[in-house]
Coordinates of N, CA and C in Angstrom, one line a residue:
M1 N 0.8 -1.2 0.0 CA 0.0 0.0 0.0 C 0.9 1.3 0.0
T2 N 0.6 2.2 -0.9 CA 1.4 3.4 -1.0 C 1.2 4.3 0.2
N3 N 2.3 4.8 0.8 CA 2.1 5.8 1.8 C 1.9 7.2 1.2
L4 N 0.7 7.8 1.4 CA 0.4 9.1 0.9 C 0.6 10.1 1.9
P5 N 0.9 11.4 1.5 CA 0.9 12.5 2.5 C -0.4 12.6 3.2
Q6 N -0.3 13.0 4.5 CA -1.5 13.1 5.3 C -2.1 14.5 5.1
P7 N -3.4 14.6 5.2 CA -4.1 15.9 5.1 C -3.6 16.9 6.1
S8 N -3.5 18.1 5.7 CA -3.1 19.2 6.7 C -4.2 19.5 7.6
D9 N -3.8 19.7 8.9 CA -4.8 20.1 9.9 C -5.0 21.6 9.9
H10 N -4.2 22.3 9.1 CA -4.2 23.8 9.1 C -5.2 24.4 8.1
D11 N -5.7 23.6 7.2 CA -6.6 24.1 6.2 C -8.0 24.0 6.7
P12 N -8.7 25.1 7.0 CA -10.0 25.1 7.6 C -11.1 24.6 6.6
R13 N -10.7 24.5 5.3 CA -11.7 24.0 4.3 C -11.6 22.5 4.1
A14 N -10.6 21.9 4.8 CA -10.4 20.4 4.5 C -11.7 19.6 4.8
A15 N -12.5 20.1 5.7 CA -13.7 19.3 6.1 C -14.9 19.5 5.2
L16 N -14.7 20.4 4.2 CA -15.9 20.7 3.3 C -16.1 19.4 2.4
R17 N -17.3 19.2 2.1 CA -17.7 18.0 1.3 C -17.3 18.2 -0.2
A18 N -16.7 17.1 -0.7 CA -16.3 17.1 -2.1 C -17.5 16.6 -3.0
S19 N -17.5 17.1 -4.2 CA -18.6 16.7 -5.2 C -18.1 15.7 -6.1
D20 N -19.0 15.1 -6.9 CA -18.6 14.1 -7.9 C -17.7 14.7 -8.9
S21 N -17.9 16.0 -9.3 CA -17.0 16.6 -10.3 C -15.6 16.8 -9.7
D22 N -15.5 17.0 -8.4 CA -14.2 17.1 -7.7 C -13.4 15.8 -7.8
R23 N -14.2 14.7 -7.5 CA -13.6 13.4 -7.5 C -13.1 13.0 -8.9
E24 N -13.9 13.3 -9.9 CA -13.6 13.0 -11.3 C -12.4 13.8 -11.7
A25 N -12.2 15.0 -11.3 CA -11.0 15.8 -11.6 C -9.8 15.2 -11.0
V26 N -9.8 14.7 -9.8 CA -8.7 14.0 -9.2 C -8.3 12.7 -10.0
A27 N -9.4 12.0 -10.4 CA -9.2 10.7 -11.1 C -8.5 11.0 -12.4
E28 N -8.9 12.1 -13.1 CA -8.3 12.4 -14.4 C -6.8 12.8 -14.2
R29 N -6.5 13.5 -13.1 CA -5.0 13.8 -12.9 C -4.3 12.5 -12.6
L30 N -4.9 11.5 -11.9 CA -4.2 10.3 -11.7 C -3.9 9.5 -13.0
R31 N -4.9 9.5 -13.9 CA -4.8 8.8 -15.1 C -3.6 9.5 -16.0
E32 N -3.6 10.8 -16.0 CA -2.5 11.5 -16.7 C -1.2 11.1 -16.1
A33 N -1.1 11.1 -14.8 CA 0.2 10.8 -14.1 C 0.6 9.3 -14.4
A34 N -0.4 8.4 -14.5 CA 0.0 7.0 -14.9 C 0.5 7.0 -16.3
G35 N -0.2 7.8 -17.2 CA 0.3 7.8 -18.6 C 1.6 8.4 -18.8
D36 N 2.1 9.3 -17.8 CA 3.4 9.8 -17.9 C 4.4 8.9 -17.2
G37 N 4.0 7.8 -16.7 CA 4.9 6.9 -16.0 C 5.2 7.3 -14.5
R38 N 4.4 8.2 -14.0 CA 4.6 8.6 -12.6 C 4.0 7.6 -11.6
L39 N 3.0 6.9 -12.0 CA 2.3 5.9 -11.2 C 2.3 4.6 -12.0
D40 N 2.5 3.4 -11.3 CA 2.3 2.2 -11.9 C 0.8 1.8 -11.8
L41 N 0.4 0.7 -12.4 CA -1.0 0.3 -12.5 C -1.6 0.0 -11.1
E42 N -0.8 -0.6 -10.2 CA -1.2 -0.9 -8.9 C -1.5 0.4 -8.1
E43 N -0.5 1.4 -8.2 CA -0.7 2.6 -7.5 C -1.9 3.4 -8.1
L44 N -2.1 3.4 -9.4 CA -3.2 4.1 -10.0 C -4.5 3.5 -9.4
Q45 N -4.6 2.2 -9.4 CA -5.9 1.6 -8.9 C -6.2 1.9 -7.5
E46 N -5.1 1.9 -6.7 CA -5.2 2.2 -5.2 C -5.7 3.6 -5.0
R47 N -5.1 4.5 -5.8 CA -5.5 5.9 -5.6 C -6.9 6.2 -6.2
L48 N -7.2 5.5 -7.2 CA -8.6 5.7 -7.8 C -9.6 5.2 -6.8
D49 N -9.3 4.1 -6.1 CA -10.3 3.6 -5.1 C -10.4 4.6 -4.0
R50 N -9.3 5.2 -3.6 CA -9.4 6.2 -2.5 C -10.2 7.5 -3.0
T51 N -10.0 7.8 -4.3 CA -10.6 9.0 -4.8 C -12.1 8.9 -4.8
F52 N -12.6 7.8 -5.3 CA -14.1 7.6 -5.4 C -14.8 7.3 -4.1
T53 N -14.0 7.1 -3.1 CA -14.6 6.9 -1.7 C -14.4 8.1 -0.8
A54 N -13.7 9.1 -1.4 CA -13.4 10.3 -0.6 C -14.6 11.1 -0.3
K55 N -14.8 11.6 0.9 CA -15.9 12.4 1.2 C -15.7 13.9 1.3
T56 N -14.4 14.3 1.6 CA -14.1 15.7 1.8 C -12.9 16.1 1.0
Y57 N -12.6 17.4 0.9 CA -11.4 17.9 0.3 C -10.2 17.4 1.0
G58 N -10.3 17.3 2.3 CA -9.2 16.8 3.1 C -8.8 15.3 2.7
D59 N -9.9 14.5 2.3 CA -9.6 13.2 1.9 C -8.9 13.2 0.5
L60 N -9.3 14.1 -0.4 CA -8.8 14.1 -1.7 C -7.4 14.7 -1.8
A61 N -7.1 15.7 -1.0 CA -5.8 16.4 -1.1 C -4.6 15.5 -1.1
P62 N -4.4 14.5 -0.2 CA -3.2 13.7 -0.2 C -3.0 12.9 -1.4
I63 N -4.1 12.6 -2.1 CA -4.0 11.6 -3.2 C -3.2 12.2 -4.4
T64 N -3.2 13.5 -4.5 CA -2.4 14.1 -5.6 C -1.3 15.0 -5.1
A65 N -1.0 14.9 -3.8 CA -0.1 15.9 -3.2 C 1.4 15.7 -3.7
D66 N 1.7 14.4 -4.1 CA 3.1 14.2 -4.6 C 3.2 14.2 -6.1
L67 N 2.1 14.7 -6.8 CA 2.1 14.8 -8.2 C 2.3 16.2 -8.7
P68 N 2.8 16.4 -9.9 CA 2.9 17.8 -10.4 C 1.6 18.6 -10.2
G69 N 1.7 19.8 -9.7 CA 0.5 20.5 -9.5 C 0.1 20.6 -8.1
G70 N 0.7 19.7 -7.2 CA 0.5 19.8 -5.8 C -0.9 19.3 -5.3
R71 N -1.2 19.8 -4.2 CA -2.5 19.3 -3.6 C -3.7 19.9 -4.3
M72 N -4.8 19.2 -4.1 CA -6.1 19.7 -4.6 C -6.7 20.6 -3.4
H73 N -7.0 21.8 -3.7 CA -7.5 22.7 -2.7 C -9.0 22.9 -2.8
A74 N -9.6 23.1 -1.7 CA -11.0 23.4 -1.7 C -11.2 24.8 -2.4
P75 N -12.3 25.0 -3.1 CA -12.6 26.2 -3.7 C -12.6 27.4 -2.7
P76 N -12.2 28.6 -3.1 CA -12.2 29.7 -2.2 C -13.6 30.0 -1.7
P77 N -13.7 30.4 -0.5 CA -15.1 30.7 0.1 C -15.7 31.8 -0.8
Q78 N -17.0 31.6 -1.0 CA -17.8 32.6 -1.8 C -18.1 33.8 -0.9
P79 N -18.0 35.0 -1.5 CA -18.4 36.2 -0.7 C -19.9 36.1 -0.4
P80 N -20.2 36.7 0.8 CA -21.6 36.7 1.2 C -22.5 37.4 0.2
A81 N -23.7 36.9 0.0 CA -24.7 37.5 -0.9 C -25.0 39.0 -0.4
P82 N -25.1 39.9 -1.3 CA -25.4 41.3 -0.9 C -26.8 41.3 -0.2
A83 N -26.9 42.1 0.8 CA -28.1 42.3 1.5 C -29.2 42.9 0.6
A84 N -30.4 42.4 0.8 CA -31.5 42.9 0.0 C -31.8 44.4 0.4
P85 N -32.0 45.2 -0.6 CA -32.3 46.6 -0.2 C -33.5 46.7 0.6
P86 N -33.6 47.7 1.5 CA -34.8 47.8 2.4 C -36.0 48.2 1.5
A87 N -37.2 47.7 1.9 CA -38.4 48.1 1.2 C -38.6 49.6 1.3
P88 N -39.2 50.2 0.3 CA -39.4 51.6 0.3 C -40.5 51.9 1.4
P89 N -40.4 53.1 2.0 CA -41.4 53.4 3.0 C -42.8 53.5 2.5
L90 N -43.8 53.2 3.3 CA -45.2 53.4 2.9 C -45.6 54.8 3.2
V91 N -46.2 55.5 2.3 CA -46.6 56.9 2.4 C -48.1 56.9 2.1
L92 N -49.0 57.3 3.1 CA -50.4 57.5 2.9 C -50.8 58.9 3.1
K93 N -51.5 59.5 2.2 CA -52.0 60.9 2.3 C -53.5 60.9 2.2
G94 N -54.1 61.5 3.2 CA -55.6 61.5 3.2 C -56.3 62.2 2.1
G95 N -55.7 63.3 1.6 CA -56.3 64.1 0.6 C -57.7 64.5 1.0
V96 N -58.6 64.5 0.0 CA -60.0 64.9 0.3 C -60.8 63.7 0.7
A97 N -60.6 62.6 0.0 CA -61.5 61.4 0.2 C -61.0 60.5 1.4
G98 N -59.7 60.7 1.8 CA -59.2 59.8 2.9 C -58.5 58.6 2.3
D99 N -57.7 57.9 3.1 CA -57.0 56.7 2.7 C -56.8 55.8 3.9
S100 N -56.6 54.5 3.6 CA -56.4 53.5 4.6 C -55.6 52.4 4.2
R101 N -55.1 51.6 5.1 CA -54.4 50.3 4.9 C -54.9 49.4 5.9
R102 N -55.6 48.3 5.5 CA -56.2 47.3 6.4 C -56.2 45.9 5.8
G103 N -56.6 44.9 6.5 CA -56.6 43.6 6.0 C -55.2 43.0 6.0
H104 N -54.9 42.2 5.0 CA -53.6 41.6 4.9 C -52.7 42.5 4.0
W105 N -51.6 42.9 4.6 CA -50.7 43.7 3.9 C -49.3 43.6 4.5
V106 N -48.2 43.8 3.7 CA -46.9 43.6 4.2 C -46.4 45.0 4.8
V107 N -45.9 45.0 6.0 CA -45.5 46.2 6.6 C -44.0 46.5 6.4
P108 N -43.7 47.6 5.8 CA -42.3 48.1 5.6 C -41.8 48.6 7.0
Q109 N -40.5 48.9 7.0 CA -39.9 49.3 8.3 C -40.3 50.8 8.6
R110 N -40.5 51.6 7.6 CA -40.9 53.0 7.8 C -42.2 53.3 7.2
I111 N -43.1 54.1 7.9 CA -44.4 54.5 7.4 C -44.6 56.0 7.7
H112 N -45.1 56.7 6.7 CA -45.4 58.1 6.8 C -46.9 58.4 6.6
L113 N -47.5 59.0 7.5 CA -49.0 59.2 7.4 C -49.3 60.7 7.5
Y114 N -50.2 61.1 6.5 CA -50.6 62.5 6.5 C -52.1 62.5 6.4
G115 N -52.8 63.0 7.4 CA -54.2 62.9 7.4 C -55.0 63.7 6.3
G116 N -54.4 64.8 5.9 CA -55.0 65.6 4.8 C -56.4 66.1 5.3
M117 N -57.4 66.1 4.4 CA -58.7 66.5 4.8 C -59.6 65.3 5.1
G118 N -59.4 64.2 4.4 CA -60.2 63.0 4.6 C -59.8 62.1 5.7
G119 N -58.6 62.2 6.2 CA -58.2 61.3 7.3 C -57.5 60.1 6.7
V120 N -56.7 59.4 7.6 CA -56.0 58.2 7.3 C -56.2 57.2 8.4
K121 N -56.4 55.9 8.1 CA -56.5 54.9 9.1 C -55.6 53.7 8.7
V122 N -54.7 53.3 9.6 CA -53.9 52.1 9.3 C -54.1 51.1 10.4
D123 N -54.5 49.9 9.9 CA -54.8 48.8 10.9 C -53.8 47.7 10.7
F124 N -53.1 47.4 11.8 CA -52.0 46.4 11.7 C -52.5 45.0 12.2
T125 N -53.7 44.8 12.5 CA -54.2 43.6 13.2 C -54.0 42.4 12.3
Q126 N -54.1 42.5 11.0 CA -53.9 41.4 10.1 C -52.7 41.5 9.2
A127 N -51.9 42.5 9.5 CA -50.7 42.8 8.6 C -49.6 41.7 8.9
E128 N -48.7 41.6 7.8 CA -47.6 40.7 7.9 C -46.3 41.5 8.1
L129 N -45.7 41.2 9.2 CA -44.4 41.9 9.6 C -43.2 41.2 9.0
T130 N -42.3 42.0 8.5 CA -41.0 41.4 8.1 C -39.9 41.8 9.0
Q131 N -40.2 42.6 10.1 CA -39.2 42.9 11.1 C -40.0 43.3 12.3
S132 N -39.3 43.3 13.5 CA -40.0 43.5 14.8 C -40.1 44.9 15.1
L133 N -39.5 45.8 14.4 CA -39.5 47.3 14.7 C -40.1 48.0 13.5
V134 N -41.1 48.8 13.8 CA -41.7 49.7 12.8 C -41.6 51.1 13.2
D135 N -41.1 52.0 12.3 CA -41.0 53.4 12.6 C -42.1 54.1 11.9
L136 N -42.9 54.9 12.6 CA -44.1 55.5 12.1 C -44.0 57.0 12.3
D137 N -44.3 57.8 11.3 CA -44.3 59.3 11.4 C -45.7 59.7 11.0
A138 N -46.5 60.3 11.9 CA -47.9 60.6 11.7 C -48.2 62.1 11.9
H139 N -48.9 62.7 10.9 CA -49.3 64.1 10.9 C -50.8 64.1 10.8
G140 N -51.5 64.6 11.8 CA -53.0 64.5 11.8 C -53.6 65.5 10.8
D141 N -53.0 66.6 10.5 CA -53.6 67.6 9.6 C -55.0 67.9 10.0
I142 N -55.9 67.9 9.0 CA -57.3 68.3 9.3 C -58.2 67.0 9.6
G143 N -57.9 66.0 8.8 CA -58.8 64.8 8.9 C -58.4 63.8 10.0
G144 N -57.2 63.9 10.5 CA -56.8 63.1 11.6 C -56.2 61.7 11.1
V145 N -55.5 61.1 12.0 CA -54.8 59.8 11.7 C -55.2 58.8 12.8
T146 N -55.6 57.6 12.5 CA -55.9 56.5 13.4 C -55.0 55.4 13.1
V147 N -54.4 54.8 14.1 CA -53.5 53.7 14.0 C -54.0 52.6 15.0
V148 N -54.3 51.4 14.4 CA -54.8 50.3 15.2 C -53.7 49.2 15.3
V149 N -53.3 48.8 16.5 CA -52.2 47.8 16.6 C -52.8 46.7 17.5
P150 N -52.3 45.4 17.3 CA -52.7 44.3 18.1 C -52.2 44.5 19.5
T151 N -52.9 43.8 20.4 CA -52.5 43.9 21.9 C -51.2 43.3 22.2
T152 N -50.5 42.6 21.3 CA -49.2 42.1 21.5 C -48.1 43.1 21.2
W153 N -48.5 44.2 20.6 CA -47.5 45.2 20.2 C -47.2 46.2 21.4
R154 N -46.0 46.7 21.4 CA -45.7 47.8 22.3 C -45.5 49.1 21.5
V155 N -46.0 50.2 22.0 CA -46.0 51.4 21.3 C -45.0 52.4 22.1
E156 N -44.1 53.0 21.4 CA -43.2 53.9 22.0 C -43.3 55.3 21.3
L157 N -43.7 56.3 22.0 CA -43.8 57.6 21.4 C -42.5 58.3 21.6
L158 N -41.8 58.6 20.5 CA -40.5 59.2 20.6 C -40.6 60.7 20.7
H159 N -41.6 61.3 20.0 CA -41.8 62.8 20.0 C -43.2 63.1 19.6
T160 N -43.8 64.0 20.3 CA -45.2 64.4 20.0 C -45.4 65.9 20.0
E161 N -46.2 66.4 19.1 CA -46.6 67.8 19.1 C -48.1 67.8 19.0
S162 N -48.8 68.2 20.1 CA -50.2 68.0 20.2 C -51.1 68.7 19.2
G163 N -50.7 70.0 18.9 CA -51.5 70.8 18.0 C -52.9 71.0 18.6
M164 N -53.9 71.2 17.8 CA -55.3 71.4 18.3 C -56.0 70.1 18.5
G165 N -55.6 69.0 17.7 CA -56.3 67.8 17.8 C -55.7 66.8 18.8
G166 N -54.5 67.0 19.2 CA -53.8 66.2 20.3 C -53.3 64.9 19.7
V167 N -52.5 64.2 20.5 CA -51.9 62.9 20.2 C -52.3 62.0 21.4
S168 N -53.0 60.9 21.1 CA -53.5 60.0 22.1 C -53.0 58.6 21.9
N169 N -52.3 58.1 22.9 CA -51.8 56.7 22.8 C -52.7 55.9 23.8
K170 N -53.8 55.3 23.3 CA -54.7 54.6 24.2 C -54.2 53.2 24.5
T171 N -53.1 52.7 23.9 CA -52.6 51.4 24.2 C -51.9 51.4 25.6
S172 N -51.5 52.6 26.1 CA -50.8 52.6 27.4 C -51.7 52.3 28.5
K173 N -53.0 52.3 28.3 CA -54.0 52.0 29.4 C -53.9 50.5 29.8
L174 N -53.4 49.6 28.9 CA -53.3 48.2 29.1 C -51.9 47.8 29.6
P175 N -51.8 46.7 30.4 CA -50.5 46.3 30.8 C -49.6 46.0 29.6
P176 N -48.3 46.4 29.7 CA -47.4 46.1 28.6 C -47.3 44.6 28.3
P177 N -47.2 44.1 27.1 CA -47.1 42.7 26.8 C -45.9 42.1 27.4
E178 N -46.0 40.8 27.8 CA -44.8 40.2 28.3 C -43.9 39.6 27.2
G179 N -42.6 39.7 27.5 CA -41.6 39.2 26.5 C -41.4 40.1 25.3
P180 N -40.5 39.7 24.4 CA -40.2 40.5 23.2 C -41.4 40.4 22.3
G181 N -41.6 41.4 21.5 CA -42.7 41.4 20.5 C -42.5 42.6 19.6
P182 N -43.4 42.8 18.7 CA -43.3 43.9 17.8 C -43.4 45.3 18.5
V183 N -42.6 46.2 18.0 CA -42.6 47.6 18.6 C -42.9 48.6 17.5
L184 N -43.9 49.5 17.8 CA -44.2 50.6 16.9 C -43.6 51.8 17.6
R185 N -42.6 52.4 16.9 CA -41.9 53.6 17.4 C -42.4 54.8 16.6
A186 N -43.2 55.7 17.3 CA -43.9 56.7 16.6 C -43.5 58.1 17.0
T187 N -43.5 58.9 15.9 CA -43.3 60.4 16.1 C -44.6 61.0 15.5
C188 N -45.3 61.8 16.3 CA -46.6 62.3 16.0 C -46.8 63.8 16.1
S189 N -47.5 64.3 15.1 CA -47.9 65.7 15.2 C -49.4 65.8 15.0
G190 N -50.2 66.3 16.0 CA -51.6 66.2 16.0 C -52.3 67.0 15.0
G191 N -51.8 68.2 14.7 CA -52.5 69.1 13.8 C -53.9 69.4 14.3
I192 N -54.9 69.6 13.4 CA -56.3 69.9 13.8 C -57.0 68.6 14.1
G193 N -56.8 67.5 13.3 CA -57.6 66.3 13.4 C -57.1 65.3 14.5
G194 N -55.8 65.5 14.9 CA -55.3 64.6 15.9 C -54.8 63.3 15.4
V195 N -54.0 62.6 16.3 CA -53.5 61.3 16.0 C -53.9 60.4 17.2
T196 N -54.5 59.2 16.8 CA -54.9 58.3 17.9 C -54.3 56.9 17.6
I197 N -53.6 56.3 18.6 CA -53.1 55.0 18.5 C -53.8 54.1 19.5
R198 N -54.4 53.0 19.0 CA -55.2 52.2 19.9 C -55.2 50.8 19.5
H199 N -55.8 49.9 20.4 CA -56.0 48.5 20.0 C -57.4 48.4 19.3
P200 N -57.7 47.2 18.7 CA -59.0 47.1 18.0 C -60.1 47.2 19.0
N201 N -61.2 47.9 18.5 CA -62.4 48.0 19.4 C -63.3 46.8 19.2
R202 N -64.4 46.7 19.9 CA -65.3 45.5 19.8 C -65.7 45.2 18.4
W203 N -66.1 46.2 17.7 CA -66.6 46.0 16.3 C -65.6 45.4 15.4
E204 N -64.3 46.0 15.6 CA -63.2 45.5 14.7 C -62.9 44.0 15.1
L205 N -62.9 43.7 16.4 CA -62.6 42.3 16.9 C -63.7 41.4 16.4
R206 N -64.9 41.8 16.3 CA -66.0 41.0 15.8 C -65.8 40.6 14.4
K207 N -65.4 41.6 13.6 CA -65.1 41.4 12.2 C -63.9 40.4 12.0
L208 N -62.9 40.5 12.9 CA -61.8 39.6 12.7 C -62.2 38.1 13.0
R209 N -63.2 37.9 13.9 CA -63.6 36.5 14.2 C -64.4 35.9 13.1
K210 N -65.0 36.7 12.2 CA -65.9 36.2 11.2 C -65.1 35.5 10.1

């Protein structure tokens, strides 16, 4: 039995799994070496047997280490995939007729609300979150802004300007939810219509159960 060089313990990639194409590449190098007279038929067969039973790059490397071209190395690590760009912020403007977002919808990290004349209502009770923190910027204007959050959410008011309509966080009347959960971080300007953040009322809960 031919004594082959032992795999290096210093190559962190030696434990990576080898593919069929990796094993076939080693086998082709062995056949070329035998054709050049570097290996006899017995050595060729022995090394081919080891090649096709090899599981990792560390198993394959010693098989060709004493042949021209040196050891077979694992492929270089791939650079991490670029992070997906953040979703664009949601902007709702009440205008004259008003605007709303309710039912099932995907929540971006940033939301900007402008009540306009018709008002804006955003309901998170059936929304799909992609992150646990949502930043909301609400301006009551004339029509006002209403924000409905589930009872499992925590609301943090970073800055408020009451204006004539005021800013009301009615979720603070309930005990804070236990453990980590979604956080709505809000900056609010009441304007004339005001900004209200609350949990679902009885009518809204009845609709959810149907």
